[in-house]
GROMACS .gro file of N, CA and C in nm:
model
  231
    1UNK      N    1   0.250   2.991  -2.398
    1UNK     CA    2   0.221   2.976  -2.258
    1UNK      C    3   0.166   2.837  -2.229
    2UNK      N    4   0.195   2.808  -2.097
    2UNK     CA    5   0.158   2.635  -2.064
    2UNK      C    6   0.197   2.544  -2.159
    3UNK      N    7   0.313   2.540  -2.248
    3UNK     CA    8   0.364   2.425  -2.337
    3UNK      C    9   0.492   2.411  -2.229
    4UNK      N   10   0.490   2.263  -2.255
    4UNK     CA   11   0.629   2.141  -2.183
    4UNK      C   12   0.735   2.156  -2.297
    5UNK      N   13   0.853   2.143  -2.284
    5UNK     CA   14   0.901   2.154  -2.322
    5UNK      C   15   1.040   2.052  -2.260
    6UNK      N   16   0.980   1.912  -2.278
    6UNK     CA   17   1.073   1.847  -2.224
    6UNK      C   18   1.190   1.784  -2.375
    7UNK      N   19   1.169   1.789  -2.446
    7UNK     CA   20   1.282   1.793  -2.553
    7UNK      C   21   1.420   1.897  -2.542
    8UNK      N   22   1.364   1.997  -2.417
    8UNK     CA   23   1.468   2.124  -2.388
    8UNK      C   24   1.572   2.066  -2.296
    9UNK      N   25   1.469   1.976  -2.174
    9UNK     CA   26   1.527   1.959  -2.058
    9UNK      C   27   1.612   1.840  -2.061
   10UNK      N   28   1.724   1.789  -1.996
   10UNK     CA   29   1.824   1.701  -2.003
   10UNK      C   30   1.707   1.569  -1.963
   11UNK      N   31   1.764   1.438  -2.066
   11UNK     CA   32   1.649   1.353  -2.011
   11UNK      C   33   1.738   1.238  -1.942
   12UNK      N   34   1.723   1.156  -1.855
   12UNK     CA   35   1.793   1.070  -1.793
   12UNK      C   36   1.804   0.923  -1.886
   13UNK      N   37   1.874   0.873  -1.875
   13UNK     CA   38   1.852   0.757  -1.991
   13UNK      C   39   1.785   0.619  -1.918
   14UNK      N   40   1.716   0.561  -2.006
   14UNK     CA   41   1.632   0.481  -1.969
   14UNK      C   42   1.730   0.350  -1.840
   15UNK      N   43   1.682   0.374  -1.726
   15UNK     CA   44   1.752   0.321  -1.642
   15UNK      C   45   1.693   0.154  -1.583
   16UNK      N   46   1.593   0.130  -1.659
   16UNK     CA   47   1.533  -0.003  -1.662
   16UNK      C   48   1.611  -0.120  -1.632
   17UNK      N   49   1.617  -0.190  -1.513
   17UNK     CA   50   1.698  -0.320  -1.540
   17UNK      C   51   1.659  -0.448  -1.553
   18UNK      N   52   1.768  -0.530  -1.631
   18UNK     CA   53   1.760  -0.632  -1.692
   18UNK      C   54   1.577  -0.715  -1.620
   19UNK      N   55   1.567  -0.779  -1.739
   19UNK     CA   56   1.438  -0.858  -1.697
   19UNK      C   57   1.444  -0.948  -1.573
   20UNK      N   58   1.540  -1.074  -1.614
   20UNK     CA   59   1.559  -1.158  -1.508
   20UNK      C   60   1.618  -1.088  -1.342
   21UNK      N   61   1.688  -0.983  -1.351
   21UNK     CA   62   1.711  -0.900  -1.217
   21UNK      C   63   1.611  -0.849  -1.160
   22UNK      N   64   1.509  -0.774  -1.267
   22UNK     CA   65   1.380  -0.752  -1.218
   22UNK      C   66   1.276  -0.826  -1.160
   23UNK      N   67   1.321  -0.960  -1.231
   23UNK     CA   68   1.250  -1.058  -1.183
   23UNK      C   69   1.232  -1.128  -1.030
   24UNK      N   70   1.412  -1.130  -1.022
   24UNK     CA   71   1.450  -1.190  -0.899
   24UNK      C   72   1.430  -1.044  -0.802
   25UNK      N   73   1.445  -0.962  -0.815
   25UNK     CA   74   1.370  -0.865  -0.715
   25UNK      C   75   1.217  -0.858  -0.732
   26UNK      N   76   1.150  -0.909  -0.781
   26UNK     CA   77   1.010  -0.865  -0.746
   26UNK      C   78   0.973  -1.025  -0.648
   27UNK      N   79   1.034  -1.167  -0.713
   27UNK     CA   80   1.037  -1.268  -0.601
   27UNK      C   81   1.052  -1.221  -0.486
   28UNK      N   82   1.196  -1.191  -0.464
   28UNK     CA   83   1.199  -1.161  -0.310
   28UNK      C   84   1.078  -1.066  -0.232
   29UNK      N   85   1.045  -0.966  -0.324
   29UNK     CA   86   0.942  -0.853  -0.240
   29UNK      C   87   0.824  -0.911  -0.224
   30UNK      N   88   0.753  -1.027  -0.308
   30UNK     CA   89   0.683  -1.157  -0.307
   30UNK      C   90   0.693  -1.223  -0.159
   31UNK      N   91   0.820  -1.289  -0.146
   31UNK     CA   92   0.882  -1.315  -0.055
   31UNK      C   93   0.875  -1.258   0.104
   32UNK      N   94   0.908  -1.191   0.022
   32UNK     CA   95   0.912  -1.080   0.193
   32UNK      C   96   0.774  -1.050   0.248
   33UNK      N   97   0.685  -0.981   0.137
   33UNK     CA   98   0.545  -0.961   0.180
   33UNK      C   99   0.471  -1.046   0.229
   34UNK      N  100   0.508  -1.240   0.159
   34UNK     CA  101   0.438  -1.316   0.244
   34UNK      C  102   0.455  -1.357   0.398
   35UNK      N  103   0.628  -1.329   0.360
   35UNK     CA  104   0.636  -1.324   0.534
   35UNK      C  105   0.589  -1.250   0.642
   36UNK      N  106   0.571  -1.137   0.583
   36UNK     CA  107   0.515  -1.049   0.665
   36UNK      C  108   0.392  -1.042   0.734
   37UNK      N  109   0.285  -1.076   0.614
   37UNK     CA  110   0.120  -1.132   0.643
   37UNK      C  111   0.125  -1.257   0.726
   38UNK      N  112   0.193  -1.373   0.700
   38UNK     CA  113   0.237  -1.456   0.754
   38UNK      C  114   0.229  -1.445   0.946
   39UNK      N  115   0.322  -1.356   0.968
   39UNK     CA  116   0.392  -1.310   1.108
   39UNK      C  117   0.253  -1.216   1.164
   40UNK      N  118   0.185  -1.154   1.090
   40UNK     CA  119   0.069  -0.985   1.091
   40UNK      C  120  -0.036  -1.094   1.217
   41UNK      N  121  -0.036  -1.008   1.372
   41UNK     CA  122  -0.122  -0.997   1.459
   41UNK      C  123  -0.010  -1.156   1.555
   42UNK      N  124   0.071  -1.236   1.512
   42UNK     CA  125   0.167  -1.374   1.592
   42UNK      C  126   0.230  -1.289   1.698
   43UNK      N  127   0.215  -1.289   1.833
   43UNK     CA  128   0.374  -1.252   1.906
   43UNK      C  129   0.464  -1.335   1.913
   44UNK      N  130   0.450  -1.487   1.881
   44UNK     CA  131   0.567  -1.568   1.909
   44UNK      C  132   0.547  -1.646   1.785
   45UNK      N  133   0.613  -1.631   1.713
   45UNK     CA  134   0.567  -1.710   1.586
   45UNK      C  135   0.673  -1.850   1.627
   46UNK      N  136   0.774  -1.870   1.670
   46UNK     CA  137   0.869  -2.000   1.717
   46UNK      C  138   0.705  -2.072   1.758
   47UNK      N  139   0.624  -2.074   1.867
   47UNK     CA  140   0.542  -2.088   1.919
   47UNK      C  141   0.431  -2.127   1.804
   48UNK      N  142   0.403  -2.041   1.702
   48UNK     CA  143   0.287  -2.103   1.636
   48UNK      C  144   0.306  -2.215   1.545
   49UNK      N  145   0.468  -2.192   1.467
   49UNK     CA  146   0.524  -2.296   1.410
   49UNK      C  147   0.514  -2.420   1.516
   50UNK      N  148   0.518  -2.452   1.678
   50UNK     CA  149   0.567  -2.572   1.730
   50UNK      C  150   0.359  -2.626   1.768
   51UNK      N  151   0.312  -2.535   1.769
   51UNK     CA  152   0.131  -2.592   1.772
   51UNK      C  153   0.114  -2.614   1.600
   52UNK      N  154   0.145  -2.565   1.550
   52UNK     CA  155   0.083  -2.616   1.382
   52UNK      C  156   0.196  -2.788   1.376
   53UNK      N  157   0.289  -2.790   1.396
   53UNK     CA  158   0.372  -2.904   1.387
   53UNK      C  159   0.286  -3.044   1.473
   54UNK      N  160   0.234  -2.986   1.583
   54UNK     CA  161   0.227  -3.044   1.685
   54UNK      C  162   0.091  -3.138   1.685
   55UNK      N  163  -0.038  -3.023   1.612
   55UNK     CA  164  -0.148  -3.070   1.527
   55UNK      C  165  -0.125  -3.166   1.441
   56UNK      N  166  -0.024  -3.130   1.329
   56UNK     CA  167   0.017  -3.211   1.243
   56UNK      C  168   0.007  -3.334   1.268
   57UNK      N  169   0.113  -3.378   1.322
   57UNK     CA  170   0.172  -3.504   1.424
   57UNK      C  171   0.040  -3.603   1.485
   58UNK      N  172  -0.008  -3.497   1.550
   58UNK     CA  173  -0.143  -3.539   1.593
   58UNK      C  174  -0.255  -3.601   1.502
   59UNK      N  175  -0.235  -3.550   1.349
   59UNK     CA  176  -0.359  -3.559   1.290
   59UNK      C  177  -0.259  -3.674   1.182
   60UNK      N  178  -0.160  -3.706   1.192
   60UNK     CA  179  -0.067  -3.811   1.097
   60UNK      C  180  -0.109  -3.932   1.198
   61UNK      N  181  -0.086  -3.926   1.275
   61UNK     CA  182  -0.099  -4.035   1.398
   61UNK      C  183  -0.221  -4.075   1.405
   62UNK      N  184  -0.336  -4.048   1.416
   62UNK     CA  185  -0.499  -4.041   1.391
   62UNK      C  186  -0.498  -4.091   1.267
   63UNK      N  187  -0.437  -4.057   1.162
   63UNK     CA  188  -0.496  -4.131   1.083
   63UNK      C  189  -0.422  -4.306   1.015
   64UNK      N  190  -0.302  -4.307   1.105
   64UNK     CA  191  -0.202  -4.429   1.110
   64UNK      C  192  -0.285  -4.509   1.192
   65UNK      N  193  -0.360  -4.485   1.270
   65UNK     CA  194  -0.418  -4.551   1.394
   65UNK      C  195  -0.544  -4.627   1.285
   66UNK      N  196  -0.562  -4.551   1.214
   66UNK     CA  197  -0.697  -4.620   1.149
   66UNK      C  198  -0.856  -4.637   1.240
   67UNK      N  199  -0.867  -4.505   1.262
   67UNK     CA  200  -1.006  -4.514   1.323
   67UNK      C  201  -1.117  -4.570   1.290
   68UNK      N  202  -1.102  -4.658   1.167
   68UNK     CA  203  -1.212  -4.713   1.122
   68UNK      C  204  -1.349  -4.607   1.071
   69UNK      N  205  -1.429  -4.660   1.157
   69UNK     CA  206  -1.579  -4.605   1.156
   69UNK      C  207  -1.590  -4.476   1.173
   70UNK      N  208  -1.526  -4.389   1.239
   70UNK     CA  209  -1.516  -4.280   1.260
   70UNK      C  210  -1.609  -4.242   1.420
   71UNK      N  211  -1.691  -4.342   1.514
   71UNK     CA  212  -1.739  -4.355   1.590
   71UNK      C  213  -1.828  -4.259   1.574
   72UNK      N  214  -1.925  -4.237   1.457
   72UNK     CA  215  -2.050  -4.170   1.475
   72UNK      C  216  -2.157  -4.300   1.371
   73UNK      N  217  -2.262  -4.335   1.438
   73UNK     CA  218  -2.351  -4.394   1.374
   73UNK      C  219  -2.434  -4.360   1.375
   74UNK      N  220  -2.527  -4.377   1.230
   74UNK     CA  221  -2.659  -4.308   1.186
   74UNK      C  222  -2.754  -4.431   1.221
   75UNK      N  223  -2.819  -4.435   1.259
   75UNK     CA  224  -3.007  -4.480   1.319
   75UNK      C  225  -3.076  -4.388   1.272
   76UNK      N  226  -3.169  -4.516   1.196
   76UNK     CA  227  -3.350  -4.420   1.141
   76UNK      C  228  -3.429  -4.496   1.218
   77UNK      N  229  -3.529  -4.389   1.245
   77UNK     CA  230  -3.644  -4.438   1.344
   77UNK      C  231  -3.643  -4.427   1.438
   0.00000   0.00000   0.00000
């Protein structure tokens, strides 16, 4: 009573695939999941891509300009 008896039952054969296939499917699900977190709470993601670009640009240009000093000066006393 209560013994398995899976040596009785038909067993399926080891259906494991190749490493590198496994591989390239677990990339993509990699892949995919980052996109997903990526996009998680954006309604217009076209939109967040053209403000992150747009910063960019902004902050390449700022620093081509050569602000020098940075217009904050320290005084003691």
């Amino acid at each position: 009573m209560g013994n398995c008896y899976d040596c009785l039952s038909p067993q399926e054969p080891d259906t494991t695939p190749d490493p590198e296939i496994r591989r390239q499917q677990q990339i993509r699900a990699a892949e995919q999941r980052q996109k997903e977190s990526d996009a998680r709470g954006v309604k217009d993601p076209e939109r967040l891509k053209r403000q992150q670009k747009k910063r960019e640009d902004a902050e390449k240009t700022a620093l081509t300009q050569g602000q020098g000093e940075g217009g904050l000066k320290w005084t003691v006393g």
